XYZ file of C-alpha atoms in Angstrom:
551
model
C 91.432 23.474 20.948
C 93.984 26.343 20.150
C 93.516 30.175 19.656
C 95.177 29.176 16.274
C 92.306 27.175 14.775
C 89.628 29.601 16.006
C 91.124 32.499 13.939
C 91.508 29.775 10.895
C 87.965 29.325 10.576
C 87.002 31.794 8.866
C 82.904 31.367 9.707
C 83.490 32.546 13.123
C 84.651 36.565 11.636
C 87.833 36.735 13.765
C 90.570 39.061 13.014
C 93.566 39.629 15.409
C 94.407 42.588 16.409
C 97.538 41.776 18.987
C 99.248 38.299 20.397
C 100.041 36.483 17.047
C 102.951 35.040 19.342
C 100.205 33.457 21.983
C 98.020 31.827 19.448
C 99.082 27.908 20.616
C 97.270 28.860 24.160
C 94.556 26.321 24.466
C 91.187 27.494 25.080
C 89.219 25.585 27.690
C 85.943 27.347 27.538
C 83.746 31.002 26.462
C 82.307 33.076 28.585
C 80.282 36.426 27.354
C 80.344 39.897 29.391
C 80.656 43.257 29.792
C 81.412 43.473 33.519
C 84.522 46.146 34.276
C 85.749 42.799 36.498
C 84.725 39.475 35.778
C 87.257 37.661 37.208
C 85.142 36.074 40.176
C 83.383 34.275 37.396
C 86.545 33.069 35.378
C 88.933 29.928 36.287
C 91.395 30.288 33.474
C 91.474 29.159 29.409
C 88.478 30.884 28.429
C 87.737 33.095 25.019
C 86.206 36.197 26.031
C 83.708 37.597 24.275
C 82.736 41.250 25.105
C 80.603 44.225 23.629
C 82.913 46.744 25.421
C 79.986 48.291 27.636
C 82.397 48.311 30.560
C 83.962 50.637 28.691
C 83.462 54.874 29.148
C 87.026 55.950 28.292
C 90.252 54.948 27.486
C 91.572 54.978 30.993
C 88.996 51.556 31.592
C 91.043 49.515 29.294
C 93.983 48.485 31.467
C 92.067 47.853 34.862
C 89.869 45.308 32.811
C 92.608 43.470 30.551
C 95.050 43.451 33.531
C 91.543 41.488 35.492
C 91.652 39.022 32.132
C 95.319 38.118 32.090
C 95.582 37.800 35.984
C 92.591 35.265 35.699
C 94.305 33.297 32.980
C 92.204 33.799 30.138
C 93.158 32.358 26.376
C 92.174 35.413 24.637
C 89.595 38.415 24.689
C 87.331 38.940 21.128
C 85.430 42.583 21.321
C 82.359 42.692 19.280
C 82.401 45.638 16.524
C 78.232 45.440 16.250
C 78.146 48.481 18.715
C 80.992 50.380 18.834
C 82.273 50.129 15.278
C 86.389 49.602 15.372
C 88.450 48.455 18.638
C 89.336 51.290 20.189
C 93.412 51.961 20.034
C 93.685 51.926 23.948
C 92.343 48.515 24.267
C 95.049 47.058 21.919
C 97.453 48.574 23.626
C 96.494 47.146 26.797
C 96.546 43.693 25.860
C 99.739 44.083 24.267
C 101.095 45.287 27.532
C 99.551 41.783 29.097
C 100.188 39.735 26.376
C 96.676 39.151 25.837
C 95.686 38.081 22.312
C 92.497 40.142 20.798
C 90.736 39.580 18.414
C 87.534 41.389 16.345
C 84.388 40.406 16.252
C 82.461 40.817 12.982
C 79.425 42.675 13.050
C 77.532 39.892 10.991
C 78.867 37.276 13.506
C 77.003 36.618 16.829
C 78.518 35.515 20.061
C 75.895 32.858 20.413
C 77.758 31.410 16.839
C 81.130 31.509 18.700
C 79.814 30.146 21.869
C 78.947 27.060 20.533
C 81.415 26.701 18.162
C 83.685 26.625 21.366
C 81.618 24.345 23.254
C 80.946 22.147 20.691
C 84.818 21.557 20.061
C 85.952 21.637 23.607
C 83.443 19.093 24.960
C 84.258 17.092 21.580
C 87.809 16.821 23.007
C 87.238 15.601 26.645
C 86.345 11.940 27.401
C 83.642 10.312 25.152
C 79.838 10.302 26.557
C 80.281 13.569 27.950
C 81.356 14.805 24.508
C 78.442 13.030 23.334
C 75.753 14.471 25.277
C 76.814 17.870 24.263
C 76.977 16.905 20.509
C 73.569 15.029 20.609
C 72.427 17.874 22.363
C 73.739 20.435 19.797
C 72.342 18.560 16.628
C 68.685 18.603 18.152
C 69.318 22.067 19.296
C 69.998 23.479 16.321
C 67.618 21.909 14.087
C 64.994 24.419 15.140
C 61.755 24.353 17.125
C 61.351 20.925 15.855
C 64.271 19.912 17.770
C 62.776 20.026 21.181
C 64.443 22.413 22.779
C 66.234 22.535 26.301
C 64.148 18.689 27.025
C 66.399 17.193 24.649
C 69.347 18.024 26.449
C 67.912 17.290 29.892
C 66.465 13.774 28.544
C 70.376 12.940 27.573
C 71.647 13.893 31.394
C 68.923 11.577 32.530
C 69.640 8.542 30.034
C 73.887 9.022 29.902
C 74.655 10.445 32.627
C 72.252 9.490 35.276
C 70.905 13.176 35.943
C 67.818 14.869 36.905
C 67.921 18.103 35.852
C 65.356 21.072 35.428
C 65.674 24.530 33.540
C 64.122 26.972 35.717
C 63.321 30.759 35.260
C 64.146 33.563 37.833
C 60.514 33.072 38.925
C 60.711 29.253 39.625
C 58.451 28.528 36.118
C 59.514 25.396 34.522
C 60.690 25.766 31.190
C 62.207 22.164 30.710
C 62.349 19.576 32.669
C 60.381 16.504 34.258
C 57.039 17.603 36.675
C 58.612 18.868 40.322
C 56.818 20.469 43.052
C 56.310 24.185 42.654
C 57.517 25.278 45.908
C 60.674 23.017 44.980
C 61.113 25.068 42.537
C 60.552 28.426 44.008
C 62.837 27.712 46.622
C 65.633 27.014 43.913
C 64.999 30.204 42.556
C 65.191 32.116 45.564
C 68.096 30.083 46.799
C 70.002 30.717 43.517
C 68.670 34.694 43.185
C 70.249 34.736 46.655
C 73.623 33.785 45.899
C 74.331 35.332 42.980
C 73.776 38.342 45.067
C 76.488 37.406 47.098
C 79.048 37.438 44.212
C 79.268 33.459 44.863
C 80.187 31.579 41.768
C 78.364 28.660 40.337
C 77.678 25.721 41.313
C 75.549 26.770 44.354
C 74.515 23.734 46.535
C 71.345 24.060 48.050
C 69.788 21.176 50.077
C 65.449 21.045 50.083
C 64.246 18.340 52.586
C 66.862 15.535 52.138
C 67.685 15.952 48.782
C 70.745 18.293 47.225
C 70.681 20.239 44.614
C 73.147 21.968 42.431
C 72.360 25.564 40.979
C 74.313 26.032 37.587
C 73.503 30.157 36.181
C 72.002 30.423 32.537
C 73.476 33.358 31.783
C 72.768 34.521 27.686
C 74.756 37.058 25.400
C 71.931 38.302 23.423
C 70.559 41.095 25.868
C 70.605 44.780 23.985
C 71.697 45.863 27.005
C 74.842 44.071 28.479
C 75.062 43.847 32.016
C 76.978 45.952 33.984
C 76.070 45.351 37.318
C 75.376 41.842 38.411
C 71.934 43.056 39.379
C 71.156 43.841 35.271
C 71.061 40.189 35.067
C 70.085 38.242 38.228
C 66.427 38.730 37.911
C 66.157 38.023 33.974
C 68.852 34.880 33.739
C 67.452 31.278 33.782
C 69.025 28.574 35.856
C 70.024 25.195 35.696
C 69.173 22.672 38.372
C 70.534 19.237 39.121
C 69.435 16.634 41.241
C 73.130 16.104 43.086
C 76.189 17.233 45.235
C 78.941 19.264 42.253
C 80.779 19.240 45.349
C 82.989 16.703 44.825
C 82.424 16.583 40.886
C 85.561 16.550 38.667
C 86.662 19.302 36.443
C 85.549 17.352 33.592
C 82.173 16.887 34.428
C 81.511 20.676 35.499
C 82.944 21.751 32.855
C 80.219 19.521 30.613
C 77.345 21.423 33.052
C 78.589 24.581 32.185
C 79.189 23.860 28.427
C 75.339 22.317 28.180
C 73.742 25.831 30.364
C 75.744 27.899 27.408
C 74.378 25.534 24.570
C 71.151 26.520 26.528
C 71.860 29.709 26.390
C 71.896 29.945 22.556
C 67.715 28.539 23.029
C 66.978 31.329 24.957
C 68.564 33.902 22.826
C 66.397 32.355 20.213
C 63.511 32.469 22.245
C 63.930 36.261 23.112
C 64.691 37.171 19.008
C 61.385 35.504 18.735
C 59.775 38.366 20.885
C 61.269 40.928 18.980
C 58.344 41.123 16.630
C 55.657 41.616 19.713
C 58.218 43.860 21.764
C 58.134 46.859 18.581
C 54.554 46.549 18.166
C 53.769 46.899 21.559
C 56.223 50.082 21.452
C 54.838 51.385 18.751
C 51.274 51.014 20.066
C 52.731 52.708 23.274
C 54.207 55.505 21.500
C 50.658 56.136 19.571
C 48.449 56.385 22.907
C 51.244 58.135 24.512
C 51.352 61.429 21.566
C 47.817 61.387 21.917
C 47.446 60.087 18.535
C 43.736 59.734 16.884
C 41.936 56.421 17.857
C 41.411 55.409 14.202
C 45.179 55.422 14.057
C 45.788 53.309 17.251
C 43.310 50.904 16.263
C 45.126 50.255 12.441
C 48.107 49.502 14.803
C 45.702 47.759 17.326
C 44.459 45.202 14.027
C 48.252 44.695 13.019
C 49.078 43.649 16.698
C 45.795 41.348 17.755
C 46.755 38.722 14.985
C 49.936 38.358 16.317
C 49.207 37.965 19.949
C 46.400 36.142 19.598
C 46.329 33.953 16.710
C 43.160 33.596 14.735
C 41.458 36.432 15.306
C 41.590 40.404 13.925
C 41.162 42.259 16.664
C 41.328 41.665 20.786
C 38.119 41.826 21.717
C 39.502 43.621 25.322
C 42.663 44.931 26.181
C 45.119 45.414 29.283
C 47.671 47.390 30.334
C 50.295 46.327 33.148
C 53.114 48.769 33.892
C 56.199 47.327 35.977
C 58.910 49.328 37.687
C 62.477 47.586 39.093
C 64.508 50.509 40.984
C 67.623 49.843 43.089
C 68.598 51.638 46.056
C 72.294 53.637 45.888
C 73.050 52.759 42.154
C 72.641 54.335 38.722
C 71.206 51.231 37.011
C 68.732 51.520 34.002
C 65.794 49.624 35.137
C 63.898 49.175 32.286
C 65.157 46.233 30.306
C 65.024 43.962 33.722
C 61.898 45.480 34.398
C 60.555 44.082 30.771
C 62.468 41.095 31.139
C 60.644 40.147 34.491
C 56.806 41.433 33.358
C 57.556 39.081 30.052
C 58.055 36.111 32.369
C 55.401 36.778 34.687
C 52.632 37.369 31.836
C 53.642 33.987 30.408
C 50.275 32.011 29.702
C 50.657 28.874 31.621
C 49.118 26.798 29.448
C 52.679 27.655 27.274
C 54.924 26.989 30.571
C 57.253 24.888 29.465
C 56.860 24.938 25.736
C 57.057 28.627 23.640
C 56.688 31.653 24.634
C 53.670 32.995 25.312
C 51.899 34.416 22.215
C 50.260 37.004 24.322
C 53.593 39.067 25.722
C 53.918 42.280 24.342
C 56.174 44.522 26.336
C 57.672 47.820 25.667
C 60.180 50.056 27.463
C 59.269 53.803 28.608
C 62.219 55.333 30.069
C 62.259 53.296 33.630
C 59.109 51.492 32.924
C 58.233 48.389 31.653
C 54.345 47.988 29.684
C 52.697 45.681 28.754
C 50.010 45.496 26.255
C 47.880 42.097 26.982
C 45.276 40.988 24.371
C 42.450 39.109 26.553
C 39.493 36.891 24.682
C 36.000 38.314 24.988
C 35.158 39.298 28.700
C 32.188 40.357 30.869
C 33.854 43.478 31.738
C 30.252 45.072 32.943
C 29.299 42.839 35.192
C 30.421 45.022 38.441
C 33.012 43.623 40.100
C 33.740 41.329 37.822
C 37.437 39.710 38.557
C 38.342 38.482 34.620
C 41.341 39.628 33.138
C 44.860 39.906 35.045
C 44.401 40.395 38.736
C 47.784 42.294 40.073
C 47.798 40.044 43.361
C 47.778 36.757 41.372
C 51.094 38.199 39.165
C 52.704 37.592 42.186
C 51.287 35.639 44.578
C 53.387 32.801 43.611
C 56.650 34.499 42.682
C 57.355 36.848 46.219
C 60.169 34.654 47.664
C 62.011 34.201 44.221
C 62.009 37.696 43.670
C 62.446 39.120 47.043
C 66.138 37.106 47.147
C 67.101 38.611 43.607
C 66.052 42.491 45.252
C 67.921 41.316 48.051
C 67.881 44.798 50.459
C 68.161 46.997 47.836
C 65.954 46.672 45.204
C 62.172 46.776 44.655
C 59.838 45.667 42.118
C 56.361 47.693 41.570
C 53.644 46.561 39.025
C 50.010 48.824 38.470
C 47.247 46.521 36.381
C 44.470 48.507 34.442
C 41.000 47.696 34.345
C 40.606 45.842 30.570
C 39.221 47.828 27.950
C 37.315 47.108 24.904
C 38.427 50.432 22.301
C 41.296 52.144 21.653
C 39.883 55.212 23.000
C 40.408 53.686 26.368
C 43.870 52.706 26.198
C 45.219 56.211 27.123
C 43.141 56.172 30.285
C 43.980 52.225 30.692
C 47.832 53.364 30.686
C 47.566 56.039 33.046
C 45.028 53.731 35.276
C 47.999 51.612 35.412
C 50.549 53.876 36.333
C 48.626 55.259 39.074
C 48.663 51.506 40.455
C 51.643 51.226 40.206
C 52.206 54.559 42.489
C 50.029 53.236 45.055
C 52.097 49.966 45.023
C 55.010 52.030 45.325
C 53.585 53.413 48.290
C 53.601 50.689 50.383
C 56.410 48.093 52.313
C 58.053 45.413 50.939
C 60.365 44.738 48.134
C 57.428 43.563 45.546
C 54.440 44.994 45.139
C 51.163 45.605 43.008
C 48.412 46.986 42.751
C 45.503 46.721 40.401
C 42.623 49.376 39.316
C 40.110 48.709 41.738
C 42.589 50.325 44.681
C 42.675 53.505 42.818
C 40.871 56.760 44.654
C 37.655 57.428 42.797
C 38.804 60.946 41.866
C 41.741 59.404 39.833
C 39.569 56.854 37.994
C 36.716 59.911 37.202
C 39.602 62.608 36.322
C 38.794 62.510 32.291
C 35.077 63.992 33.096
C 36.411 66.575 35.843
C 35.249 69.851 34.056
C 38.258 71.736 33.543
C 36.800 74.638 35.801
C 36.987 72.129 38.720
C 40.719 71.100 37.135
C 41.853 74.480 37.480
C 40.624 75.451 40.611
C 42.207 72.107 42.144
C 45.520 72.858 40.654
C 45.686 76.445 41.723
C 44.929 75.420 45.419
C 47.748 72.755 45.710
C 50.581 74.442 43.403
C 50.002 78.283 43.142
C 51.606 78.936 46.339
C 54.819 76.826 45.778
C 54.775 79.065 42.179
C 54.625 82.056 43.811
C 56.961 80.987 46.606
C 59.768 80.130 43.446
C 59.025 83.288 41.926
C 59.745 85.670 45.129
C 63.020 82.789 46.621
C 64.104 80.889 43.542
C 63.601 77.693 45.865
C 62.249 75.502 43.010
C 60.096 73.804 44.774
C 57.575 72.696 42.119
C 60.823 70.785 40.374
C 61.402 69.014 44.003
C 58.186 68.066 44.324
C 58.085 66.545 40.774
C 61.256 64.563 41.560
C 59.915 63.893 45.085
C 57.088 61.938 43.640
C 59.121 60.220 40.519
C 61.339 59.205 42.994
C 57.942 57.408 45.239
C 59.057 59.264 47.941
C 62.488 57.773 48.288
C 64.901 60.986 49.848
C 68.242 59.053 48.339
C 67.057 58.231 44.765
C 65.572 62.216 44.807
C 68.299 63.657 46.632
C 70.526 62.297 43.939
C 68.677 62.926 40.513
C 68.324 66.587 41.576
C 72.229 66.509 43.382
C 71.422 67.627 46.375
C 71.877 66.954 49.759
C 69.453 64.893 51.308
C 69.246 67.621 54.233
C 68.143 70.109 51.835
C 65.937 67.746 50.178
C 64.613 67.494 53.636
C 63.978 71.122 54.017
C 62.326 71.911 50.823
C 59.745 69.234 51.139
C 59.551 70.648 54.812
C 58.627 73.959 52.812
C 56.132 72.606 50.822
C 54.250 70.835 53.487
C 54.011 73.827 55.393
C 53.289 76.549 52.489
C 50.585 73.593 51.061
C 49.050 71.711 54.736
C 49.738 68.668 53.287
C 51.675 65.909 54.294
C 54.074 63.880 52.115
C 54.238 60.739 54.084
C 50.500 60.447 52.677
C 49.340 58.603 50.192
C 46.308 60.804 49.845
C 48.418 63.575 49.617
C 50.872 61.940 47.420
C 48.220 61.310 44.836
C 46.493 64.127 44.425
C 49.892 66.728 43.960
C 51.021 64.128 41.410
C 47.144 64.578 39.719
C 47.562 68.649 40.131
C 51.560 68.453 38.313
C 49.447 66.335 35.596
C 47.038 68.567 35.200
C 48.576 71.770 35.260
């Protein structure tokens, strides 16, 4: 297939905007990103299709082009649904490479390109590999009905001899015949693991005697395009085959990689379907965080519980589970990985493998990922009583997966709330949650929880502290860091604020207040000594981060 034809068919909204002289280069392949360099990830004759996040100024243009046409790409497409028109500089650049470009219409989505690309390429090589991919596509696209990523698996099995599984970040099966599950961590971890690296696809990862071959999943439909190969490695699915790529020729890797971006188009489908829970959980999110009334949260509460949980008109109790992903040394935003990996790990097994769960509703907040989770009718006064989501069994099966996709410098944090039956307890459930979530914070390892029941007393009583008792407790911890910023300008109320956003991390605070992390050092030094406490407490920790709240 030619550059030529693509820009013929009109369905697929390309216009060129440079290379009219280059449009007989074949294209071999697609491949979707917004990396400033993906060449490590490109092998030549691919259409590039990019949303131009990479890009902050003019000056980014050349580096990336010049990354394209050294790689040996057919063409680059940039997508006009964010930006609006190509910018000028980018033209240029190409021109200067002799790199075709093309628009991309903002009613056109890459997923339609993608496998328009795949579909024609694969029809061109060698005749049951084309066929698997066609078959594939026709069941795919028919809709639910169509089966989803089984279909395509079933076909590797029957025509091509393959046992093959479609596997989350977490190790969860979502297609694929029954495995073991700590097979299928250990995929996950092993494949979390290399991307890492920067190692390209296929990894090869051998489990007892038997190889396996780690193809990435990786989708164009996020709203926020990766930047950083950590904004995807803990949300992409993978693909795993029972065999040795090693030795595998071009033609049949190529049909892997075409089938994990057909793939790819189901799970953008499957995320669009979460659209509709994601706003109502923000909007539910945004109510209890204004303080808005309860009869208004619970209007929002009735449009939501049909939704999540099908057949009734209201959750009987609700949840709240806030999730945190921060990385060490980089400016990365972590909430749409930290939503992406609280979605997966609040799917309902009893949908494993199928939909979506009903139940995931998760909203963003700055950093933060929360989740709103409808539960069926509990015994929530029984004391002690362990119903609901328990923080240690989000994760008690998921620790390895994760811990290779945080590598050494990243960290995941989750708080649960105790469930609560009114709307008038959500506020409390959400800060119950991100309490948790602190305490979590506080302690070692790269993925953590904590749930409601590991909360001090003082922070689960603080609604019925008389505000007499509020005050008093305020003035005690901060008025003499006030009145030491009043006489020496040393603001350090603001650096303690940071200090504890941060969970007591001196690089991530040093750098959102730009200092150095000497200073840093001194002014919580300061405060320590003007205050008796001690920072490296958790005690401590908690109740100047109650006293900011309160004051």
């Amino acid at each position: 297939m030619r550059l030529r034809a693509l820009l013929e068919n009109h369905a697929l909204g390309l216009r060129l905007l440079g290379g009219e002289g280059e449009l007989d280069r074949s294209v071999r392949g697609v491949m979707t990103t917004d990396l400033k360099d993906p060449s490590r990830y490109l092998s030549g004759g691919e259409l590039v299709l990019s949303g131009l996040a990479w890009r902050h100024g003019p000056e980014d243009s050349e580096p990336f082009v010049r990354a394209l046409a050294l790689a040996g790409v057919a063409g680059l497409a940039a997508g006009e649904a964010e930006i609006g028109a190509v910018p000028a500089d980018l033209v240029e650049a190409c021109a200067r490479n002799r790199l075709p470009l093309f628009a991309v219409a903002e009613s056109v989505a890459f997923a339609t390109i993608t496998e328009h690309v795949v579909r024609q390429v694969s029809g061109e090589r060698a005749g049951d590999l084309a066929a698997v991919v066609d078959r594939h596509r026709r069941l795919m696209t028919s809709g639910p009905a169509g089966g989803g990523p089984d279909v395509v698996l079933d076909l590797l099995g029957t025509d091509l001899d393959l046992r093959a599984w479609v596997l989350s970040p977490t190790g969860r099966q979502i297609a694929g015949p029954d495995t073991d599950p700590g097979v299928r961590a250990r995929l996950a971890a092993e494949h979390l693991t290399a991307t890492r690296t920067g190692r390209r696809g296929p990894h090869r990862v051998a489990v007892g005697p038997t190889t396996y071959s780690l193809f990435p999943i990786r989708t164009g439909g996020r709203t926020a395009p990766a930047r950083d190969v950590r904004e995807g490695v803990l949300s992409d699915w993978l693909l795993a085959v029972e065999a040795d790529a090693g030795e595998w020729p071009d033609e049949r890797l190529d049909l892997l990689h075409g089938v994990t971006q057909l793939i790819a188009v189901e799970r953008d489908r499957r995320d669009a379907a979460r659209t509709v829970r994601r706003r109502l959980a923000q909007e539910v999110l945004e109510l209890v965080q204004s303080g808005a009334a309860p009869a208004e949260i619970a209007a929002r509460l009735r449009v939501a519980a049909p939704v999540l949980l099908p057949g009734l008109s209201t959750a009987p109790h609700w949840q709240v589970v806030v999730a945190r992903v921060d990385w060490e040394g980089a400016e990365i935003e972590g909430g749409p990985v930290a939503q992406a990996l609280l979605e997966e790990l609040l799917v309902d097994p009893d949908t494993a493998g199928t939909e979506p769960a009903d139940r995931i509703a998760v909203a963003q907040a700055g950093d933060e990922a929360v989740a709103l989770v409808p539960l069926p009718a509990l015994d929530v006064s029984a004391e002690g009583s362990t119903e609901g989501i328990q923080a240690d069994a989000l994760l008690a099966a998921v620790r390895e997966p994760l811990a290779g996709g945080l590598a050494d410098d990243g960290r995941l944090t989750i708080g649960v709330s105790a469930a609560v039956h009114s709307p008038e307890g959500l506020r409390g459930a959400l800060e119950e949650a991100r309490h948790a979530r602190r305490v979590a914070a506080a302690r070692p390892g790269r993925v953590c929880a904590a749930g409601h029941q590991e909360l001090a007393s003082h922070v689960l009583l603080l609604p019925f502290v008389p505000d007499d008792v509020r005050k008093a407790f305020t003035a005690r911890l901060l008025d003499p860091l006030r009145d030491y910023d009043r006489r020496h300008r040393a603001e350090l109320v603001p650096t303690l604020e940071a200090f504890l956003e941060s969970d007591g991390s001196w690089t991530r605070c040093a750098n959102r207040l730009h200092l150095h992390v000497n200073t840093l050092r001194y002014r919580v030094g300061r405060i320590e000594q003007l205050t008796g406490r001690d920072l490296a407490r958790l005690e401590d920790k908690l109740d100047f981060f109650l006293a900011l709240r309160m004051s």
